[in-house]
Amino acid sequence: MQRAASVAAHLGFRGQAPHRVTGRGLSSTQDALRRTPLYDFHLAHGGKLVAFAGWQLPVQYRDSHVHSHLHTRRHCSLFDVSHMLQTKIHGRDRVKLMESLVVGDIAELRPNQGTLSLFTNEAGGILDDLIVTNTSEGHLYVVSNAGCRDKDLALMQDKVRELQSRGSDVGLEVVDNALLALQGPTAAQVLQAGVADDLRKLPFMTSAVMEVFGVPSCRVTRCGYTGEDGVEISVPVAGAVRLATALLGNPEVKLAGLAARDSLRLEAGLCLYGSDIDEHTTPVEGSLGWTLGRRRRAAMDFPGAAVIVPQLKGKVQRRRVGLTCEGAPMRPHSPILSAEGTVIGAVTSGCPSPCLKKNVAMGYVPPEYSQPGTLLLVEVRRKQQVAVVSKMPFVPTNYYTLK
């Protein structure tokens, strides 16, 4: 329990009191937490459950966090990400609805192609990051963060009602499926044994509906949040444990939890909403300007465009950068200082890198301090240590693309 709580605290689970869940004697607060369809499965496999974004989720299993992290990089791991919000947008005006809320060019997506995008507000701030897929079944499939579930749903539902009142053909459906992420260099090899489709024809950010190890109607999307090749499988609840059991039957696959997921995404230079990006961060400040579709930039027809588009060519006050250092690990809120000792920013995410054997972090600094190779200082435990601005990702990504 102490180890699980320590790992959870290092991950910066804001406002979440990490606790081991045994299934007996839960407090009223714990009772209020939601459980994924794999809750009992996690307990049976030694999962140490903690509170995260209103859910009871495994932070790690019997293996150490570092072991799980390295196993994902070398083989593949299975993550339960069923806490993520899954929705479908239906109707002729589904693209119109989505483009009224996000910065991406959804209209240009080919059938079964997806993209990472951002909900933004009129001030240019990021409300959430999400993946939008244009399915061949005639709807948009959207996956967004559990911690933003209520505001994301309200945002989309309000827009649906607004467009419907104007005569638009659009509707929203919450998908109650489980969501499993199989991540790592051998993930496709493992999955191929249980599907009839040729996964070599499914490149990064594309998806298809297929039967997976005998479980029908699964949406398999070639994506993930580890920097490795892999898939996310949206599976009907009734088949979730069956599918997880089948995948775990391959010796290449081990279960992994929130701790490994966090350190893997940080090595890959990927943002955690609420830590690295939030409503007070613009896409340009967050080094996410690439999510803005070219047509959308020209039309300036997304929320916050009047703030965001000028920043692409102008100067912003701060930018997200990568940092590396020796010594004590950099943690969220650690002050970042110039070489002269002036506070210029703060760390938003940080941890020891199991792959690089040194500390990595992300944080925000003024543009003049953002060039790779710039020497800065980070205050850790009231001591200043040298940090170097570094290119991201810290560990090369291995997404699968067609040659």
Coordinates of C-alpha atoms in Angstrom, one line a residue:
M1 CA 0.0 0.0 0.0
Q2 CA 2.8 2.4 0.9
R3 CA 4.6 1.8 -2.4
A4 CA 1.4 2.3 -4.4
A5 CA 0.6 5.5 -2.6
S6 CA 4.2 6.7 -3.1
V7 CA 4.0 6.1 -6.9
A8 CA 0.6 7.7 -7.1
A9 CA 1.9 10.8 -5.3
H10 CA 4.9 11.1 -7.7
L11 CA 2.4 11.0 -10.6
G12 CA 0.8 14.2 -9.3
F13 CA -2.7 12.8 -8.7
R14 CA -4.1 16.1 -7.8
G15 CA -6.9 16.0 -5.2
Q16 CA -6.9 12.2 -5.3
A17 CA -6.1 10.4 -2.1
P18 CA -4.3 7.2 -3.2
H19 CA -5.5 4.1 -1.5
R20 CA -5.3 0.4 -1.9
V21 CA -8.7 -1.1 -2.7
T22 CA -9.4 -4.5 -1.2
G23 CA -13.1 -4.7 -1.9
R24 CA -14.0 -4.8 1.8
G25 CA -14.8 -1.9 4.2
L26 CA -14.8 0.8 1.6
S27 CA -15.5 4.3 2.9
S28 CA -18.4 6.4 1.5
T29 CA -15.8 8.3 -0.6
Q30 CA -14.4 5.1 -2.0
D31 CA -17.9 3.8 -2.7
A32 CA -18.5 6.9 -4.9
L33 CA -15.6 6.0 -7.1
R34 CA -16.5 4.3 -10.4
R35 CA -15.2 0.9 -11.4
T36 CA -14.2 -0.3 -14.8
P37 CA -15.5 -3.7 -16.1
L38 CA -12.1 -5.1 -15.2
Y39 CA -12.2 -4.1 -11.5
D40 CA -12.3 -7.7 -10.2
F41 CA -9.8 -8.8 -12.9
H42 CA -7.3 -6.2 -11.6
L43 CA -7.7 -7.4 -8.0
A44 CA -7.3 -11.1 -9.1
H45 CA -4.0 -10.2 -10.8
G46 CA -2.6 -8.2 -7.9
G47 CA -3.5 -4.8 -9.0
K48 CA -2.9 -2.0 -6.5
L49 CA -5.9 0.3 -7.0
V50 CA -5.9 4.0 -6.4
A51 CA -8.4 6.8 -6.8
F52 CA -7.8 8.6 -10.1
A53 CA -10.2 11.0 -11.9
G54 CA -13.2 9.6 -10.0
W55 CA -12.3 6.0 -10.8
Q56 CA -10.6 3.0 -9.0
L57 CA -7.7 2.1 -11.3
P58 CA -4.5 0.1 -10.9
V59 CA -1.4 2.1 -10.4
Q60 CA 0.8 -1.0 -10.7
Y61 CA 0.7 -4.8 -10.3
R62 CA 3.0 -7.3 -8.6
D63 CA 5.9 -6.1 -10.9
S64 CA 7.6 -2.9 -10.0
H65 CA 6.7 0.3 -11.9
V66 CA 10.1 0.3 -13.6
H67 CA 9.8 -3.3 -14.7
S68 CA 6.4 -2.6 -16.2
H69 CA 7.8 0.5 -18.0
L70 CA 10.7 -1.4 -19.5
H71 CA 8.5 -4.4 -20.4
T72 CA 6.3 -2.1 -22.5
R73 CA 9.3 -0.7 -24.3
R74 CA 10.8 -4.1 -25.0
H75 CA 7.6 -6.3 -25.4
C76 CA 4.1 -5.1 -24.8
S77 CA 1.8 -4.3 -21.9
L78 CA -2.0 -4.2 -21.4
F79 CA -3.5 -1.1 -19.8
D80 CA -7.1 -0.6 -18.7
V81 CA -8.1 2.8 -20.0
S82 CA -11.9 2.3 -19.7
H83 CA -12.2 5.4 -17.6
M84 CA -11.7 7.5 -20.8
L85 CA -14.9 9.1 -22.1
Q86 CA -16.0 7.5 -25.4
T87 CA -18.7 9.2 -27.5
K88 CA -20.2 9.0 -31.0
I89 CA -21.4 12.0 -32.9
H90 CA -24.2 11.1 -35.4
G91 CA -26.0 13.0 -38.2
R92 CA -25.2 14.9 -41.4
D93 CA -23.9 17.8 -39.5
R94 CA -21.5 15.8 -37.2
V95 CA -18.4 17.5 -38.7
K96 CA -19.9 20.9 -38.3
L97 CA -20.5 20.2 -34.7
M98 CA -17.0 19.0 -34.0
E99 CA -15.3 21.7 -35.9
S100 CA -17.3 24.3 -33.9
L101 CA -15.5 23.0 -30.8
V102 CA -12.0 21.8 -31.8
V103 CA -9.0 23.3 -33.7
G104 CA -8.5 20.4 -36.1
D105 CA -9.6 19.8 -39.7
I106 CA -12.1 17.0 -39.1
A107 CA -13.6 17.4 -42.6
E108 CA -10.4 16.2 -44.3
L109 CA -10.2 13.0 -42.3
R110 CA -10.5 9.9 -44.6
P111 CA -12.8 7.1 -43.6
N112 CA -11.5 5.4 -40.4
Q113 CA -8.8 8.0 -40.0
G114 CA -8.3 9.8 -36.7
T115 CA -6.5 12.8 -35.3
L116 CA -5.5 14.3 -32.0
S117 CA -7.3 17.6 -31.5
L118 CA -8.1 20.1 -28.8
F119 CA -11.3 21.6 -27.3
T120 CA -10.5 25.3 -26.9
N121 CA -12.3 28.3 -25.3
E122 CA -12.7 31.8 -26.6
A123 CA -9.7 32.9 -24.7
G124 CA -7.6 30.3 -26.6
G125 CA -7.2 28.0 -23.6
I126 CA -7.3 24.2 -23.9
L127 CA -10.4 22.7 -22.4
D128 CA -9.2 19.1 -23.1
D129 CA -7.2 17.0 -25.6
L130 CA -9.1 14.3 -27.5
I131 CA -8.9 11.9 -30.5
V132 CA -11.5 12.2 -33.2
T133 CA -12.0 9.4 -35.7
N134 CA -14.1 9.7 -38.9
T135 CA -15.6 6.2 -39.0
S136 CA -16.7 4.4 -42.1
E137 CA -20.0 3.6 -40.3
G138 CA -21.1 7.2 -40.7
H139 CA -20.3 8.8 -37.3
L140 CA -17.4 10.4 -35.5
Y141 CA -15.9 8.4 -32.7
V142 CA -14.4 10.6 -29.9
V143 CA -12.2 9.6 -27.0
S144 CA -11.4 12.3 -24.3
N145 CA -10.1 12.4 -20.8
A146 CA -12.0 11.0 -17.8
G147 CA -11.0 14.0 -15.6
C148 CA -12.8 16.2 -18.1
R149 CA -15.8 14.0 -18.5
D150 CA -18.5 16.3 -17.1
K151 CA -17.3 19.4 -18.9
D152 CA -16.7 17.6 -22.2
L153 CA -20.1 16.1 -22.2
A154 CA -21.8 19.4 -21.3
L155 CA -19.8 21.2 -24.0
M156 CA -20.8 18.7 -26.7
Q157 CA -24.4 18.3 -25.5
D158 CA -24.9 22.1 -25.3
K159 CA -23.6 22.4 -28.9
V160 CA -25.9 19.6 -30.1
R161 CA -28.9 21.4 -28.6
E162 CA -27.8 24.7 -30.2
L163 CA -27.4 23.2 -33.6
Q164 CA -30.6 21.1 -33.4
S165 CA -32.5 24.3 -32.6
R166 CA -31.2 25.7 -35.9
G167 CA -32.4 22.7 -37.8
S168 CA -29.1 20.8 -38.0
D169 CA -29.0 17.0 -38.1
V170 CA -26.8 16.0 -35.3
G171 CA -26.9 13.8 -32.2
L172 CA -24.6 12.5 -29.4
E173 CA -24.3 9.0 -27.9
V174 CA -22.2 8.0 -24.9
V175 CA -20.4 4.7 -25.6
D176 CA -20.4 2.4 -22.6
N177 CA -17.7 0.1 -23.9
A178 CA -14.5 -0.9 -22.0
L179 CA -11.3 0.4 -23.5
L180 CA -8.1 -1.6 -23.5
A181 CA -4.7 -0.3 -24.7
L182 CA -2.1 -2.9 -25.8
Q183 CA 1.2 -1.1 -26.2
G184 CA 4.7 -2.1 -27.2
P185 CA 6.8 -3.3 -30.1
T186 CA 5.2 -6.8 -30.1
A187 CA 1.6 -5.6 -29.7
A188 CA 0.6 -6.0 -33.4
Q189 CA 2.2 -9.5 -33.4
V190 CA 0.2 -10.5 -30.3
L191 CA -3.1 -9.0 -31.6
Q192 CA -2.7 -10.5 -35.1
A193 CA -3.1 -14.0 -33.7
G194 CA -6.7 -13.1 -32.6
V195 CA -8.0 -11.1 -35.7
A196 CA -8.7 -11.9 -39.3
D197 CA -7.8 -8.4 -40.5
D198 CA -4.3 -7.8 -41.7
L199 CA -2.9 -5.3 -39.2
R200 CA -0.1 -4.4 -41.5
K201 CA -2.7 -2.4 -43.4
L202 CA -3.7 -0.5 -40.2
P203 CA -1.3 2.4 -39.8
F204 CA -1.0 4.8 -36.9
M205 CA -4.2 6.8 -36.2
T206 CA -6.5 4.6 -38.2
S207 CA -9.1 2.2 -37.0
A208 CA -11.4 -0.7 -38.0
V209 CA -14.2 -2.7 -36.4
M210 CA -13.4 -6.4 -36.1
E211 CA -13.8 -9.5 -34.0
V212 CA -10.9 -9.8 -31.6
F213 CA -10.1 -13.2 -30.0
G214 CA -13.7 -14.2 -30.5
V215 CA -15.2 -11.0 -29.1
P216 CA -17.3 -9.3 -31.8
S217 CA -17.8 -5.6 -32.6
C218 CA -14.5 -4.3 -31.3
R219 CA -13.1 -1.0 -32.6
V220 CA -9.4 -1.4 -32.9
T221 CA -7.5 1.9 -33.3
R222 CA -3.7 2.0 -34.0
C223 CA -2.8 4.6 -31.4
G224 CA -1.8 4.9 -27.7
Y225 CA -0.1 7.2 -25.3
T226 CA 3.3 5.5 -24.7
G227 CA 5.2 6.5 -27.8
E228 CA 5.2 2.8 -28.9
D229 CA 3.3 1.0 -31.6
G230 CA 0.1 -0.4 -30.2
V231 CA -3.7 -0.2 -30.3
E232 CA -6.7 0.9 -28.2
I233 CA -9.6 -1.6 -28.4
S234 CA -13.1 -0.4 -27.6
V235 CA -14.8 -3.6 -26.6
P236 CA -18.4 -4.3 -25.4
V237 CA -18.5 -4.7 -21.6
A238 CA -19.6 -8.3 -21.8
G239 CA -16.5 -9.3 -23.6
A240 CA -13.9 -7.1 -21.8
V241 CA -12.6 -9.7 -19.3
R242 CA -12.6 -12.4 -22.0
L243 CA -10.5 -10.3 -24.3
A244 CA -8.1 -9.2 -21.5
T245 CA -7.7 -12.8 -20.5
A246 CA -6.9 -13.9 -24.0
L247 CA -4.3 -11.1 -24.5
L248 CA -2.7 -11.9 -21.2
G249 CA -2.4 -15.6 -22.2
N250 CA 0.5 -14.5 -24.5
P251 CA 3.8 -14.4 -22.6
E252 CA 4.7 -11.2 -24.4
V253 CA 1.9 -9.4 -22.5
K254 CA 2.0 -8.2 -19.0
L255 CA -0.5 -5.9 -17.2
A256 CA 0.6 -2.3 -16.5
G257 CA -0.9 0.5 -14.6
L258 CA -1.0 4.3 -14.2
A259 CA 2.5 4.6 -13.0
A260 CA 4.1 3.1 -16.1
R261 CA 1.6 4.9 -18.3
D262 CA 2.7 8.2 -16.9
S263 CA 6.4 7.6 -17.2
L264 CA 6.0 6.2 -20.7
R265 CA 4.0 9.2 -21.9
L266 CA 6.5 11.6 -20.3
E267 CA 9.5 9.9 -22.1
A268 CA 7.4 10.3 -25.3
G269 CA 7.0 14.0 -24.6
L270 CA 3.2 13.7 -24.4
C271 CA 1.0 16.0 -22.3
L272 CA -1.1 15.1 -19.3
Y273 CA -4.2 17.3 -19.2
G274 CA -4.4 19.3 -16.0
S275 CA -0.6 19.2 -15.5
D276 CA 1.1 20.2 -18.8
I277 CA -1.9 21.8 -20.5
D278 CA -5.1 23.4 -19.2
E279 CA -7.6 26.2 -19.7
H280 CA -4.9 28.8 -19.2
T281 CA -2.6 27.3 -21.8
T282 CA -2.9 27.9 -25.5
P283 CA -2.0 25.3 -28.1
V284 CA 1.0 27.4 -29.2
E285 CA 2.3 27.8 -25.7
G286 CA 1.9 24.1 -25.2
S287 CA 3.9 23.4 -28.4
L288 CA 0.7 21.9 -29.9
G289 CA 0.4 24.3 -32.8
W290 CA 0.6 21.4 -35.2
T291 CA -2.9 20.3 -34.1
L292 CA -4.4 23.4 -35.9
G293 CA -5.6 22.4 -39.3
R294 CA -4.3 24.6 -42.2
R295 CA -7.8 25.3 -43.4
R296 CA -8.9 26.1 -39.9
R297 CA -6.0 28.5 -39.4
A298 CA -7.0 30.4 -42.6
A299 CA -10.7 30.4 -41.7
M300 CA -10.1 31.3 -38.1
D301 CA -13.4 29.6 -37.3
F302 CA -12.6 27.7 -34.1
P303 CA -13.0 28.9 -30.5
G304 CA -10.1 31.2 -29.5
A305 CA -8.8 31.6 -33.1
A306 CA -8.4 35.3 -32.6
V307 CA -5.9 34.6 -29.8
I308 CA -4.3 31.4 -31.1
V309 CA -3.6 32.1 -34.8
P310 CA -1.6 35.3 -34.2
Q311 CA 0.6 33.4 -31.8
L312 CA 1.8 31.1 -34.6
K313 CA 3.8 34.0 -36.1
G314 CA 4.1 36.2 -33.1
K315 CA 5.7 35.9 -29.7
V316 CA 4.2 34.1 -26.8
Q317 CA 5.2 34.7 -23.2
R318 CA 6.1 31.1 -22.6
R319 CA 6.6 27.7 -24.2
R320 CA 6.5 24.1 -23.1
V321 CA 10.0 22.6 -23.2
G322 CA 11.7 19.3 -22.2
L323 CA 14.3 19.2 -19.5
T324 CA 16.9 16.7 -18.4
C325 CA 19.1 16.7 -15.3
E326 CA 21.1 14.5 -13.0
G327 CA 20.6 14.3 -9.3
A328 CA 17.2 14.5 -7.6
P329 CA 14.1 14.0 -9.9
M330 CA 12.3 17.1 -11.0
R331 CA 8.7 17.2 -9.8
P332 CA 5.6 19.2 -10.7
H333 CA 5.7 22.8 -9.4
S334 CA 9.5 22.8 -9.1
P335 CA 10.7 26.3 -9.9
I336 CA 12.8 26.7 -13.1
L337 CA 15.5 29.4 -12.9
S338 CA 17.8 31.1 -15.4
A339 CA 21.5 30.4 -15.1
E340 CA 21.6 33.7 -13.2
G341 CA 19.2 32.4 -10.6
T342 CA 16.0 34.3 -11.6
V343 CA 12.8 32.2 -11.5
I344 CA 11.4 32.0 -15.0
G345 CA 9.0 29.1 -15.0
A346 CA 7.9 25.9 -13.3
V347 CA 8.0 22.1 -14.0
T348 CA 4.6 20.6 -14.9
S349 CA 5.6 16.9 -15.1
G350 CA 8.8 15.1 -14.1
C351 CA 10.2 11.7 -13.2
P352 CA 13.3 9.5 -13.5
S353 CA 13.5 8.0 -17.0
P354 CA 13.8 4.2 -16.7
C355 CA 15.2 4.1 -20.3
L356 CA 17.6 7.0 -20.2
K357 CA 18.7 6.5 -16.5
K358 CA 18.4 10.2 -15.9
N359 CA 15.7 12.6 -14.9
V360 CA 13.3 14.1 -17.5
A361 CA 10.6 16.7 -17.1
M362 CA 8.4 19.2 -19.0
G363 CA 7.8 22.8 -18.0
Y364 CA 7.2 26.3 -19.2
V365 CA 9.8 29.0 -19.8
P366 CA 10.0 32.3 -21.8
P367 CA 10.8 31.7 -25.5
E368 CA 14.4 33.1 -25.2
Y369 CA 15.2 30.1 -22.8
S370 CA 13.5 27.4 -24.9
Q371 CA 16.3 26.5 -27.4
P372 CA 17.6 22.9 -26.9
G373 CA 21.0 22.9 -25.1
T374 CA 20.1 26.0 -23.0
L375 CA 21.4 25.5 -19.4
L376 CA 19.0 26.4 -16.7
L377 CA 18.5 25.6 -13.0
V378 CA 15.7 23.7 -11.3
E379 CA 15.0 24.0 -7.6
V380 CA 14.5 20.5 -6.1
R381 CA 14.2 20.1 -2.3
R382 CA 15.4 23.7 -1.8
K383 CA 18.6 22.9 -3.8
Q384 CA 19.4 24.2 -7.2
Q385 CA 20.7 21.8 -9.8
V386 CA 21.6 22.2 -13.5
A387 CA 19.0 21.2 -16.1
V388 CA 19.3 21.2 -19.9
V389 CA 16.6 22.2 -22.3
S390 CA 16.2 19.0 -24.4
K391 CA 14.3 18.0 -27.6
M392 CA 11.2 15.9 -27.2
P393 CA 10.4 13.1 -27.3
F394 CA 13.1 12.1 -24.9
V395 CA 12.9 8.5 -26.2
P396 CA 12.3 8.0 -30.0
T397 CA 8.7 7.1 -30.9
N398 CA 7.9 3.9 -32.7
Y399 CA 4.5 4.6 -34.3
Y400 CA 3.6 2.3 -37.2
T401 CA 3.2 4.0 -40.5
L402 CA 3.0 2.6 -44.1
K403 CA 6.1 2.9 -46.1

